[in-house]
Amino acid sequence: MVILLKNGDALELLKEIPSESVDIVVTDPPYNISQEGKVIPRKNMHSKIFKSNSDIRLDFGEWDRRDENEFYNFTEQWFKECARILKPRGWFYSFFSSQRLGYFSDPRNGLFVNNGFKFKTLIAWHKTNPVPSFRKANYLASLEFIVVGTKGESKIPNFIEQKRMHNFYETPNSTFYGETIHPTEKPVELLQWIIYVGSKEGDTVLDPFMGTGSTGVAAVSLNRNFIGIEISKEYYDIAQKRINSVRQQLKLDGQIWSAIKSEQI
């Protein structure tokens, strides 16, 4: 198994990865939905339902705040690099804002059709403990979407039993399972399901926005190679420790574990 972790800007570091060298892309890029400086404190709320020791952060950081045109150009750039790197018939999964899913899936001018990709489906992740509606003005935001496509026409590598192949997955949000400080951490079990179905043992998984390494944890636990890129040194360090911990737990010997390489830019 080979793991390559890179600390730096994905738009630059993706250029260093050879064309058609990875089997599957699984990533959680910026959504551009942050509300600068906005935090909802919950410690002093009277309602037992809303009260919590954890505040709700609606500002995820500067990396999630861009002008809309700038954000689209940024998304187009990293996707085109991933498209170059992905092998023919490889599978692509990206969490993304429901308001901007058309960036990928628009059949007239989306990133998929313009780069020779086939739109496959949207996976709905249902969060069983969504942020409550304090003003009771709208539905709860309990769904998050994963856009799925392939580089050319392709059958899914590991079609399992029918009942486990619904394009719907249900788990709590990170307030239940969260292991790190990352504000948009995703559940490892969901990522394991995606990687297991979308690739085979020994395949290489790429995540150009790995955050604190949940995709890497899932990939390594399933005996996949992993390439991860993260711009934040703080998150990168956490990802290193988490992925190395999984490696140690699995007791991989030297013949299987051929390399773990970290690069700091």
XYZ file of N, CA and C in Angstrom:
795
model
N 0.846 -1.195 0.000
C 0.000 0.000 0.000
C 0.879 1.242 0.000
N 0.483 2.230 -0.782
C 1.239 3.485 -0.877
C 0.332 4.637 -0.472
N 0.856 5.499 0.399
C 0.130 6.702 0.805
C 1.005 7.908 0.523
N 0.427 8.902 -0.131
C 1.139 10.145 -0.424
C 0.300 11.296 0.099
N 0.836 12.013 1.086
C 0.141 13.149 1.682
C 0.906 14.425 1.352
N 0.176 15.444 0.886
C 0.808 16.699 0.487
C 0.144 17.868 1.199
N 0.955 18.776 1.737
C 0.469 19.972 2.412
C 0.710 21.173 1.501
N -0.370 21.738 0.953
C -0.230 22.879 0.067
C -1.489 23.107 -0.739
N -1.398 23.981 -1.724
C -2.527 24.386 -2.555
C -2.843 23.292 -3.573
N -4.075 22.800 -3.553
C -4.468 21.715 -4.460
C -4.295 22.102 -5.926
N -4.581 23.347 -6.288
C -4.478 23.755 -7.682
C -3.054 23.625 -8.199
N -2.080 23.765 -7.328
C -0.675 23.612 -7.726
C -0.216 22.164 -7.607
N -0.562 21.506 -6.520
C -0.046 20.161 -6.264
C -0.685 19.097 -7.145
N -1.918 19.312 -7.573
C -2.541 18.351 -8.495
C -1.757 18.247 -9.799
N -1.101 19.333 -10.203
C -0.323 19.330 -11.446
C 0.853 18.359 -11.394
N 1.290 17.994 -10.195
C 2.430 17.094 -10.037
C 2.048 15.615 -10.164
N 0.766 15.323 -10.170
C 0.313 13.937 -10.217
C 0.153 13.504 -11.676
N 0.701 12.360 -12.057
C 0.640 11.920 -13.465
C -0.786 11.726 -13.963
N -0.981 11.925 -15.248
C -2.277 11.718 -15.871
C -2.695 10.253 -15.792
N -3.997 10.023 -15.645
C -4.598 8.684 -15.647
C -3.883 7.741 -14.672
N -3.697 8.228 -13.436
C -2.942 7.448 -12.453
C -3.754 7.066 -11.216
N -4.993 7.553 -11.087
C -5.808 7.176 -9.928
C -7.114 6.545 -10.411
N -7.690 5.708 -9.560
C -8.874 4.944 -9.935
C -10.179 5.598 -9.512
N -10.129 6.415 -8.469
C -11.350 7.010 -7.935
C -11.002 8.314 -7.223
N -11.842 9.322 -7.399
C -11.726 10.592 -6.678
C -12.893 10.677 -5.704
N -12.572 10.917 -4.443
C -13.601 11.128 -3.419
C -13.195 12.360 -2.642
N -14.002 13.416 -2.689
C -13.552 14.664 -2.075
C -14.716 15.492 -1.534
N -14.367 16.413 -0.679
C -15.317 17.327 -0.042
C -14.739 18.735 -0.167
N -14.899 19.366 -1.333
C -14.269 20.664 -1.579
C -15.018 21.799 -0.898
N -14.469 23.011 -0.949
C -15.212 24.166 -0.442
C -16.556 24.318 -1.150
N -17.587 24.713 -0.397
C -18.936 24.924 -0.940
C -19.212 26.392 -1.241
N -18.419 27.284 -0.642
C -18.647 28.729 -0.758
C -19.964 29.146 -0.099
N -20.202 28.618 1.094
C -21.451 28.941 1.804
C -21.199 29.594 3.166
N -19.946 29.850 3.525
C -19.644 30.421 4.835
C -20.261 31.806 5.013
N -20.711 32.062 6.226
C -21.222 33.380 6.597
C -20.213 33.999 7.558
N -19.485 34.981 7.078
C -18.326 35.510 7.797
C -18.665 35.953 9.218
N -17.940 35.382 10.168
C -18.051 35.760 11.564
C -19.290 35.255 12.285
N -20.147 34.494 11.604
C -21.421 34.109 12.217
C -21.290 32.829 13.034
N -21.665 32.926 14.306
C -21.685 31.789 15.223
C -23.003 31.830 15.983
N -23.657 30.685 16.140
C -24.892 30.609 16.924
C -24.566 29.943 18.258
N -24.513 30.724 19.367
C -24.216 30.125 20.674
C -25.399 29.323 21.201
N -25.120 28.158 21.789
C -26.212 27.285 22.244
C -26.146 26.956 23.738
N -25.099 27.397 24.427
C -24.921 27.002 25.826
C -25.994 27.576 26.741
N -26.471 28.784 26.444
C -27.414 29.455 27.343
C -28.858 29.428 26.849
N -29.127 28.588 25.879
C -30.506 28.503 25.391
C -31.398 27.806 26.413
N -32.642 28.242 26.476
C -33.585 27.677 27.442
C -34.131 26.325 26.993
N -34.296 26.156 25.694
C -34.862 24.912 25.171
C -33.891 23.747 25.341
N -34.376 22.637 25.862
C -33.543 21.451 26.018
C -33.156 20.868 24.662
N -33.986 21.081 23.665
C -33.699 20.570 22.326
C -32.545 21.335 21.685
N -32.537 22.658 21.842
C -31.551 23.499 21.182
C -30.268 23.653 22.000
N -30.359 23.508 23.327
C -29.209 23.753 24.190
C -28.106 22.726 23.946
N -26.873 23.201 23.896
C -25.731 22.311 23.665
C -24.461 23.013 24.109
N -23.442 22.236 24.431
C -22.139 22.813 24.779
C -21.370 23.254 23.545
N -21.813 22.810 22.377
C -21.133 23.145 21.125
C -21.907 24.224 20.376
N -21.231 25.330 20.089
C -21.840 26.378 19.283
C -21.898 25.931 17.821
N -22.766 26.572 17.049
C -22.875 26.283 15.621
C -22.085 27.337 14.858
N -21.045 26.899 14.171
C -20.206 27.798 13.389
C -20.697 27.831 11.954
N -21.088 28.998 11.483
C -21.515 29.156 10.094
C -20.437 29.822 9.249
N -19.286 30.101 9.864
C -18.117 30.623 9.158
C -17.033 29.552 9.234
N -16.806 28.855 8.119
C -15.865 27.738 8.117
C -14.428 28.187 7.875
N -14.235 29.424 7.429
C -12.892 29.927 7.179
C -12.794 30.639 5.848
N -11.675 31.308 5.621
C -11.479 32.066 4.384
C -11.519 31.171 3.156
N -11.138 29.893 3.310
C -11.122 28.964 2.184
C -12.525 28.709 1.632
N -13.567 29.116 2.368
C -14.938 28.875 1.915
C -15.682 30.184 1.641
N -14.941 31.244 1.347
C -15.566 32.530 1.041
C -14.909 33.124 -0.203
N -15.609 33.093 -1.337
C -15.102 33.640 -2.589
C -16.225 34.334 -3.354
N -15.854 35.243 -4.230
C -16.790 35.787 -5.203
C -17.320 34.632 -6.045
N -18.611 34.698 -6.468
C -19.225 33.560 -7.162
C -18.488 33.184 -8.442
N -18.089 34.139 -9.254
C -17.352 33.831 -10.480
C -15.990 33.228 -10.156
N -15.343 33.772 -9.149
C -14.047 33.238 -8.719
C -14.208 31.800 -8.229
N -15.305 31.563 -7.505
C -15.537 30.216 -6.979
C -15.777 29.222 -8.111
N -16.544 29.616 -9.127
C -16.769 28.703 -10.241
C -15.458 28.406 -10.963
N -14.638 29.419 -11.201
C -13.345 29.203 -11.868
C -12.454 28.282 -11.058
N -12.454 28.474 -9.741
C -11.690 27.600 -8.844
C -12.176 26.158 -8.953
N -13.492 25.955 -8.929
C -14.071 24.616 -9.033
C -13.728 23.983 -10.379
N -13.827 24.763 -11.435
C -13.509 24.251 -12.774
C -12.046 23.815 -12.861
N -11.145 24.591 -12.265
C -9.719 24.273 -12.335
C -9.393 22.966 -11.623
N -9.903 22.814 -10.374
C -9.529 21.585 -9.670
C -10.208 20.376 -10.288
N -11.445 20.549 -10.805
C -12.107 19.408 -11.432
C -11.356 18.961 -12.688
N -10.917 19.908 -13.506
C -10.202 19.537 -14.732
C -8.904 18.797 -14.419
N -8.233 19.186 -13.338
C -7.032 18.452 -12.946
C -7.385 17.040 -12.492
N -8.459 16.907 -11.717
C -8.896 15.575 -11.295
C -9.296 14.725 -12.494
N -9.954 15.342 -13.482
C -10.344 14.624 -14.693
C -9.113 14.124 -15.446
N -8.076 14.921 -15.489
C -6.822 14.508 -16.141
C -6.191 13.329 -15.419
N -6.200 13.388 -14.102
C -5.515 12.391 -13.282
C -6.283 11.066 -13.221
N -7.609 11.133 -13.296
C -8.442 9.938 -13.176
C -8.282 9.041 -14.401
N -8.220 7.741 -14.161
C -8.124 6.772 -15.257
C -9.437 6.729 -16.043
N -9.375 6.335 -17.325
C -10.622 6.115 -18.070
C -11.521 5.113 -17.338
N -12.805 5.414 -17.292
C -13.831 4.613 -16.607
C -13.724 4.704 -15.086
N -12.880 5.615 -14.587
C -12.787 5.825 -13.143
C -13.995 6.571 -12.620
N -14.238 6.449 -11.325
C -15.418 7.034 -10.686
C -15.042 8.280 -9.892
N -15.964 9.247 -9.909
C -15.746 10.549 -9.264
C -16.909 10.823 -8.320
N -16.592 11.152 -7.054
C -17.596 11.479 -6.039
C -17.199 12.811 -5.384
N -18.122 13.733 -5.328
C -17.839 14.992 -4.641
C -19.049 15.454 -3.845
N -18.863 15.665 -2.547
C -19.846 16.399 -1.765
C -19.922 17.806 -2.360
N -21.117 18.405 -2.356
C -21.210 19.754 -2.916
C -22.487 20.419 -2.446
N -22.496 21.734 -2.507
C -23.666 22.515 -2.119
C -24.844 22.202 -3.039
N -26.021 21.986 -2.451
C -27.208 21.679 -3.254
C -27.548 22.822 -4.208
N -27.168 24.050 -3.871
C -27.473 25.201 -4.714
C -26.609 25.248 -5.971
N -25.508 24.490 -5.984
C -24.559 24.596 -7.097
C -24.259 23.248 -7.754
N -25.110 22.261 -7.543
C -24.879 20.947 -8.131
C -24.828 20.992 -9.653
N -25.503 21.978 -10.231
C -25.497 22.136 -11.680
C -24.124 22.440 -12.251
N -23.211 22.937 -11.425
C -21.841 23.125 -11.891
C -21.330 21.840 -12.540
N -21.660 20.701 -11.943
C -21.213 19.416 -12.460
C -22.210 18.799 -13.441
N -23.484 18.748 -13.051
C -24.441 17.867 -13.720
C -25.252 18.496 -14.840
N -25.163 19.800 -15.051
C -25.933 20.441 -16.116
C -25.631 19.761 -17.454
N -26.638 19.175 -18.123
C -26.368 18.421 -19.353
C -25.977 19.295 -20.539
N -26.142 20.596 -20.426
C -25.806 21.490 -21.539
C -24.405 22.070 -21.410
N -24.039 22.451 -20.169
C -22.761 23.155 -20.014
C -22.099 22.865 -18.667
N -22.371 21.712 -18.075
C -21.773 21.365 -16.800
C -20.358 20.825 -16.969
N -19.655 20.728 -15.874
C -18.273 20.242 -15.907
C -18.192 18.807 -16.399
N -19.194 17.986 -16.080
C -19.169 16.598 -16.542
C -19.214 16.524 -18.070
N -20.236 17.100 -18.664
C -20.410 16.977 -20.107
C -19.274 17.649 -20.867
N -18.715 18.716 -20.320
C -17.638 19.436 -21.004
C -16.290 18.734 -20.894
N -16.206 17.701 -20.056
C -14.936 16.994 -19.875
C -15.055 15.500 -20.145
N -16.099 15.105 -20.890
C -16.234 13.714 -21.280
C -16.679 12.785 -20.172
N -17.313 13.339 -19.125
C -17.801 12.532 -18.009
C -19.268 12.185 -18.210
N -19.682 11.091 -17.603
C -21.075 10.690 -17.574
C -21.634 10.947 -16.182
N -22.741 11.676 -16.117
C -23.418 11.851 -14.835
C -24.085 10.538 -14.464
N -23.854 10.073 -13.216
C -24.412 8.795 -12.779
C -25.593 8.977 -11.829
N -25.388 9.727 -10.765
C -26.472 9.901 -9.796
C -26.108 10.981 -8.794
N -27.074 11.351 -7.980
C -26.830 12.126 -6.767
C -27.080 11.200 -5.591
N -26.138 11.138 -4.671
C -26.342 10.408 -3.422
C -26.792 11.417 -2.376
N -27.880 11.115 -1.707
C -28.364 11.980 -0.629
C -27.893 11.410 0.701
N -27.147 12.206 1.435
C -26.747 11.831 2.789
C -27.731 12.488 3.751
N -28.493 11.649 4.462
C -29.463 12.163 5.419
C -28.838 12.206 6.802
N -28.738 13.426 7.339
C -28.198 13.623 8.685
C -29.350 13.549 9.684
N -29.301 12.557 10.540
C -30.424 12.323 11.463
C -30.484 13.344 12.589
N -29.434 14.125 12.764
C -29.431 15.168 13.799
C -29.032 16.519 13.198
N -29.832 17.054 12.261
C -29.466 18.317 11.623
C -29.523 19.492 12.591
N -28.935 20.603 12.171
C -29.030 21.839 12.953
C -30.501 22.216 13.091
N -30.977 22.452 14.304
C -32.401 22.792 14.476
C -32.752 24.142 13.862
N -34.011 24.309 13.538
C -34.497 25.578 12.982
C -34.939 26.478 14.130
N -34.102 27.432 14.488
C -34.379 28.281 15.643
C -35.556 29.220 15.397
N -35.679 29.713 14.174
C -36.767 30.644 13.855
C -37.992 29.924 13.289
N -37.863 28.636 13.032
C -38.960 27.813 12.492
C -39.533 28.427 11.210
N -38.618 28.871 10.345
C -39.033 29.557 9.125
C -38.888 28.697 7.876
N -38.240 27.518 8.014
C -37.993 26.697 6.830
C -37.824 25.244 7.260
N -37.694 24.350 6.281
C -37.398 22.957 6.574
C -35.982 22.846 7.144
N -35.743 21.814 7.925
C -34.398 21.578 8.436
C -33.488 21.125 7.302
N -32.247 21.575 7.330
C -31.273 21.188 6.302
C -30.657 19.844 6.678
N -31.419 18.784 6.478
C -30.974 17.450 6.911
C -30.357 16.628 5.793
N -30.326 17.173 4.568
C -29.745 16.446 3.448
C -28.502 17.147 2.927
N -27.503 16.352 2.607
C -26.321 16.840 1.906
C -26.115 15.911 0.718
N -25.606 16.468 -0.387
C -25.577 15.700 -1.630
C -24.151 15.413 -2.099
N -24.016 14.258 -2.742
C -22.754 13.828 -3.343
C -23.035 13.613 -4.822
N -22.361 14.370 -5.680
C -22.543 14.227 -7.111
C -21.603 13.135 -7.611
N -22.124 12.234 -8.451
C -21.366 11.054 -8.875
C -21.293 11.011 -10.402
N -20.087 10.816 -10.930
C -19.894 10.693 -12.368
C -18.746 9.755 -12.688
N -18.619 9.429 -13.964
C -17.526 8.558 -14.406
C -16.825 9.177 -15.602
N -15.565 8.857 -15.742
C -14.779 9.331 -16.885
C -15.068 8.410 -18.063
N -16.072 8.775 -18.846
C -16.588 7.878 -19.868
C -17.592 6.922 -19.251
N -18.150 6.063 -20.060
C -19.133 5.108 -19.562
C -18.446 4.031 -18.741
N -19.078 3.642 -17.622
C -18.442 2.665 -16.737
C -19.477 2.016 -15.844
N -19.276 0.724 -15.584
C -20.082 0.034 -14.584
C -19.413 0.180 -13.224
N -20.226 0.196 -12.194
C -19.683 0.364 -10.849
C -18.849 -0.862 -10.480
N -17.670 -0.701 -9.909
C -16.767 -1.828 -9.661
C -17.294 -2.894 -8.706
N -17.993 -2.499 -7.650
C -18.422 -3.461 -6.630
C -19.903 -3.289 -6.312
N -20.751 -3.766 -7.198
C -22.189 -3.704 -6.921
C -22.517 -4.763 -5.876
N -22.940 -4.316 -4.699
C -23.240 -5.242 -3.616
C -24.736 -5.544 -3.613
N -25.258 -6.108 -2.535
C -26.675 -6.471 -2.541
C -27.563 -5.239 -2.760
N -28.706 -5.494 -3.388
C -29.590 -4.414 -3.823
C -29.934 -3.442 -2.691
N -30.210 -3.955 -1.506
C -30.666 -3.093 -0.410
C -29.589 -2.126 0.061
N -28.322 -2.388 -0.311
C -27.232 -1.489 0.084
C -26.767 -0.597 -1.057
N -27.508 -0.607 -2.168
C -27.113 0.194 -3.328
C -28.071 1.356 -3.587
N -28.868 1.703 -2.599
C -29.715 2.897 -2.745
C -28.819 4.142 -2.792
N -29.252 5.158 -3.543
C -28.474 6.408 -3.570
C -28.888 7.306 -2.400
N -28.831 6.732 -1.222
C -29.282 7.382 0.014
C -28.520 6.740 1.165
N -27.979 7.565 2.045
C -27.237 7.030 3.187
C -27.615 7.846 4.419
N -27.798 7.180 5.540
C -28.285 7.848 6.745
C -27.321 7.641 7.903
N -26.821 8.732 8.426
C -25.993 8.715 9.641
C -26.212 10.047 10.357
N -25.821 10.146 11.626
C -25.858 11.446 12.297
C -24.826 12.399 11.722
N -24.965 13.664 12.062
C -23.978 14.671 11.720
C -22.801 14.581 12.684
N -21.770 15.404 12.447
C -20.504 15.277 13.176
C -20.611 15.553 14.668
N -21.690 16.201 15.123
C -21.832 16.405 16.566
C -21.943 15.069 17.297
N -22.265 14.010 16.543
C -22.366 12.667 17.121
C -21.069 11.878 16.952
N -20.490 11.869 15.742
C -19.340 11.006 15.463
C -18.017 11.766 15.393
N -18.048 13.107 15.404
C -16.863 13.901 15.106
C -15.648 13.555 15.944
N -14.520 13.407 15.273
C -13.266 13.068 15.930
C -12.287 14.238 15.937
N -12.535 15.270 15.110
C -11.561 16.338 14.942
C -12.239 17.702 15.041
N -11.409 18.749 14.919
C -11.904 20.120 15.004
C -12.442 20.641 13.673
N -12.343 19.858 12.617
C -12.775 20.344 11.304
C -14.273 20.614 11.318
N -14.715 21.795 10.844
C -16.138 22.156 10.941
C -17.049 21.388 9.994
N -16.484 20.748 8.963
C -17.335 20.004 8.012
C -16.869 18.556 7.882
N -16.419 17.978 8.978
C -15.956 16.579 8.965
C -17.072 15.646 8.496
N -16.722 14.675 7.643
C -17.673 13.713 7.122
C -17.494 12.351 7.800
N -18.563 11.558 7.879
C -18.482 10.266 8.578
C -17.640 9.247 7.810
N -16.724 8.605 8.502
C -15.860 7.603 7.882
C -16.696 6.461 7.310
N -17.757 6.070 7.983
C -18.559 4.938 7.499
C -19.206 5.239 6.156
N -19.620 6.468 5.927
C -20.173 6.857 4.631
C -19.092 6.799 3.556
N -17.913 7.309 3.877
C -16.797 7.298 2.933
C -16.346 5.867 2.632
N -16.373 5.005 3.627
C -16.023 3.597 3.397
C -16.992 2.953 2.412
N -18.267 3.221 2.573
C -19.269 2.665 1.658
C -19.013 3.145 0.229
N -18.754 4.449 0.055
C -18.481 5.007 -1.271
C -17.255 4.355 -1.895
N -16.169 4.266 -1.133
C -14.912 3.734 -1.662
C -15.020 2.242 -1.938
N -15.703 1.508 -1.066
C -15.853 0.067 -1.258
C -16.618 -0.232 -2.549
N -17.694 0.493 -2.781
C -18.521 0.261 -3.962
C -17.843 0.792 -5.226
N -17.144 1.921 -5.117
C -16.596 2.605 -6.284
C -15.191 2.217 -6.680
N -14.576 1.257 -5.988
C -13.205 0.854 -6.316
C -12.954 -0.569 -5.830
N -11.748 -1.059 -6.082
C -11.374 -2.399 -5.640
C -10.093 -2.335 -4.810
N -9.809 -3.391 -4.068
C -8.582 -3.433 -3.268
C -7.370 -3.181 -4.158
N -6.448 -2.374 -3.643
C -5.250 -2.044 -4.401
C -5.406 -0.842 -5.306
N -6.641 -0.355 -5.505
C -6.853 0.856 -6.304
C -6.339 2.081 -5.547
N -6.188 3.184 -6.273
C -5.710 4.434 -5.684
C -6.840 5.448 -5.585
N -7.008 5.988 -4.380
C -8.039 6.985 -4.083
C -7.372 8.356 -3.992
N -7.958 9.355 -4.622
C -7.456 10.730 -4.552
C -8.467 11.617 -3.855
N -7.990 12.420 -2.886
C -8.808 13.458 -2.254
C -7.987 14.739 -2.217
N -8.270 15.699 -3.107
C -7.478 16.939 -3.150
C -7.834 17.938 -2.059
N -8.871 17.660 -1.270
C -9.264 18.524 -0.157
C -9.516 17.627 1.054
N -8.459 17.010 1.562
C -8.644 15.911 2.525
C -8.976 16.381 3.936
N -8.855 17.688 4.230
C -9.188 18.159 5.572
C -8.399 17.401 6.623
N -9.096 16.817 7.580
C -8.418 16.075 8.657
C -8.332 14.585 8.357
N -8.505 14.207 7.086
C -8.106 12.868 6.648
C -9.145 11.771 6.689
N -10.428 12.098 6.769
C -11.440 11.040 6.862
C -11.451 10.136 5.633
N -11.281 10.714 4.439
C -11.231 9.885 3.231
C -10.034 8.949 3.272
N -8.896 9.454 3.748
C -7.704 8.614 3.871
C -7.890 7.485 4.861
N -8.522 7.778 5.991
C -8.814 6.742 6.993
C -9.669 5.645 6.366
N -10.709 6.055 5.624
C -11.591 5.082 4.980
C -10.856 4.268 3.932
N -10.025 4.931 3.109
C -9.311 4.242 2.037
C -8.324 3.214 2.586
N -7.523 3.624 3.572
C -6.513 2.729 4.140
C -7.167 1.540 4.821
N -8.278 1.773 5.503
C -8.970 0.678 6.193
C -9.495 -0.369 5.218
N -9.652 0.017 3.937
C -10.152 -0.901 2.903
C -9.049 -1.383 1.970
N -7.791 -1.175 2.372
C -6.641 -1.630 1.588
C -6.582 -0.975 0.207
N -6.812 0.341 0.189
C -6.612 1.138 -1.014
C -5.406 2.040 -0.822
N -4.708 2.337 -1.912
C -3.693 3.385 -1.884
C -4.392 4.734 -1.754
N -3.677 5.728 -1.241
C -4.328 7.016 -1.010
C -3.390 8.173 -1.300
N -3.923 9.179 -2.024
C -3.235 10.460 -2.250
C -4.131 11.550 -1.684
N -3.600 12.313 -0.738
C -4.383 13.372 -0.116
C -3.642 14.694 -0.123
N -4.372 15.770 -0.385
C -3.813 17.124 -0.399
C -4.628 17.986 0.558
N -3.942 18.794 1.356
C -4.622 19.693 2.288
C -3.811 20.977 2.447
N -4.472 22.118 2.316
C -3.772 23.403 2.363
C -3.476 23.853 3.793
N -4.299 23.452 4.753
C -4.113 23.864 6.146
C -3.095 22.955 6.837
N -2.056 23.547 7.390
C -1.055 22.743 8.094
C -1.656 22.081 9.328
N -2.569 22.782 10.003
C -3.195 22.218 11.200
C -3.997 20.963 10.856
N -4.826 21.054 9.821
C -5.631 19.900 9.421
C -4.750 18.786 8.860
N -3.738 19.178 8.105
C -2.799 18.199 7.519
C -2.132 17.361 8.608
N -1.699 18.001 9.678
C -1.049 17.267 10.775
C -2.010 16.274 11.414
N -3.257 16.688 11.583
C -4.262 15.783 12.157
C -4.487 14.594 11.220
N -4.578 14.875 9.926
C -4.785 13.805 8.943
C -3.650 12.800 8.986
N -2.422 13.277 9.062
C -1.261 12.383 9.161
C -1.406 11.419 10.332
N -1.730 11.965 11.483
C -1.829 11.139 12.688
C -2.964 10.124 12.576
N -4.105 10.549 12.047
C -5.254 9.638 11.944
C -4.961 8.491 10.974
N -4.384 8.817 9.822
C -4.117 7.793 8.811
C -3.034 6.835 9.294
N -2.014 7.371 9.945
C -0.955 6.509 10.472
C -1.494 5.601 11.574
N -2.451 6.103 12.351
C -3.057 5.290 13.408
C -3.786 4.085 12.820
N -4.490 4.311 11.704
C -5.178 3.200 11.042
C -4.170 2.187 10.533
N -3.089 2.685 9.960
C -2.037 1.784 9.466
C -1.515 0.898 10.585
N -1.283 1.486 11.745
C -0.760 0.717 12.875
C -1.788 -0.290 13.379
N -3.043 0.106 13.407
C -4.089 -0.798 13.873
C -4.211 -2.023 12.976
N -4.032 -1.812 11.678
C -4.153 -2.921 10.739
C -2.909 -3.805 10.708
N -1.840 -3.328 11.382
C -0.594 -4.101 11.468
C -0.097 -4.528 10.085
N -0.066 -3.566 9.180
C 0.412 -3.857 7.836
C 1.915 -4.097 7.857
N 2.353 -5.174 7.215
C 3.786 -5.463 7.224
C 4.486 -4.753 6.072
N 5.802 -4.867 6.029
C 6.607 -4.129 5.068
C 6.321 -4.502 3.630
N 5.887 -5.719 3.359
C 5.612 -6.127 1.990
C 4.352 -5.448 1.446
N 3.358 -5.268 2.306
C 2.129 -4.611 1.864
C 2.292 -3.097 1.915
N 2.898 -2.631 2.995
C 3.052 -1.188 3.214
C 4.377 -0.748 2.610
N 4.348 -0.349 1.350
C 5.600 -0.056 0.651
C 6.099 1.347 0.899
N 5.192 2.281 1.197
C 5.655 3.655 1.406
C 4.587 4.504 2.066
N 5.032 5.379 2.946
C 4.188 6.493 3.363
C 5.048 7.733 3.283
N 4.663 8.648 2.451
C 5.496 9.796 2.142
C 4.713 11.059 2.422
N 5.292 11.975 3.148
C 4.653 13.249 3.432
C 5.455 14.376 2.807
N 4.770 15.301 2.206
C 5.426 16.440 1.580
C 4.780 17.713 2.089
N 5.613 18.622 2.549
C 5.120 19.897 3.051
C 5.584 20.982 2.116
N 4.646 21.724 1.568
C 4.998 22.776 0.600
C 4.931 24.145 1.306
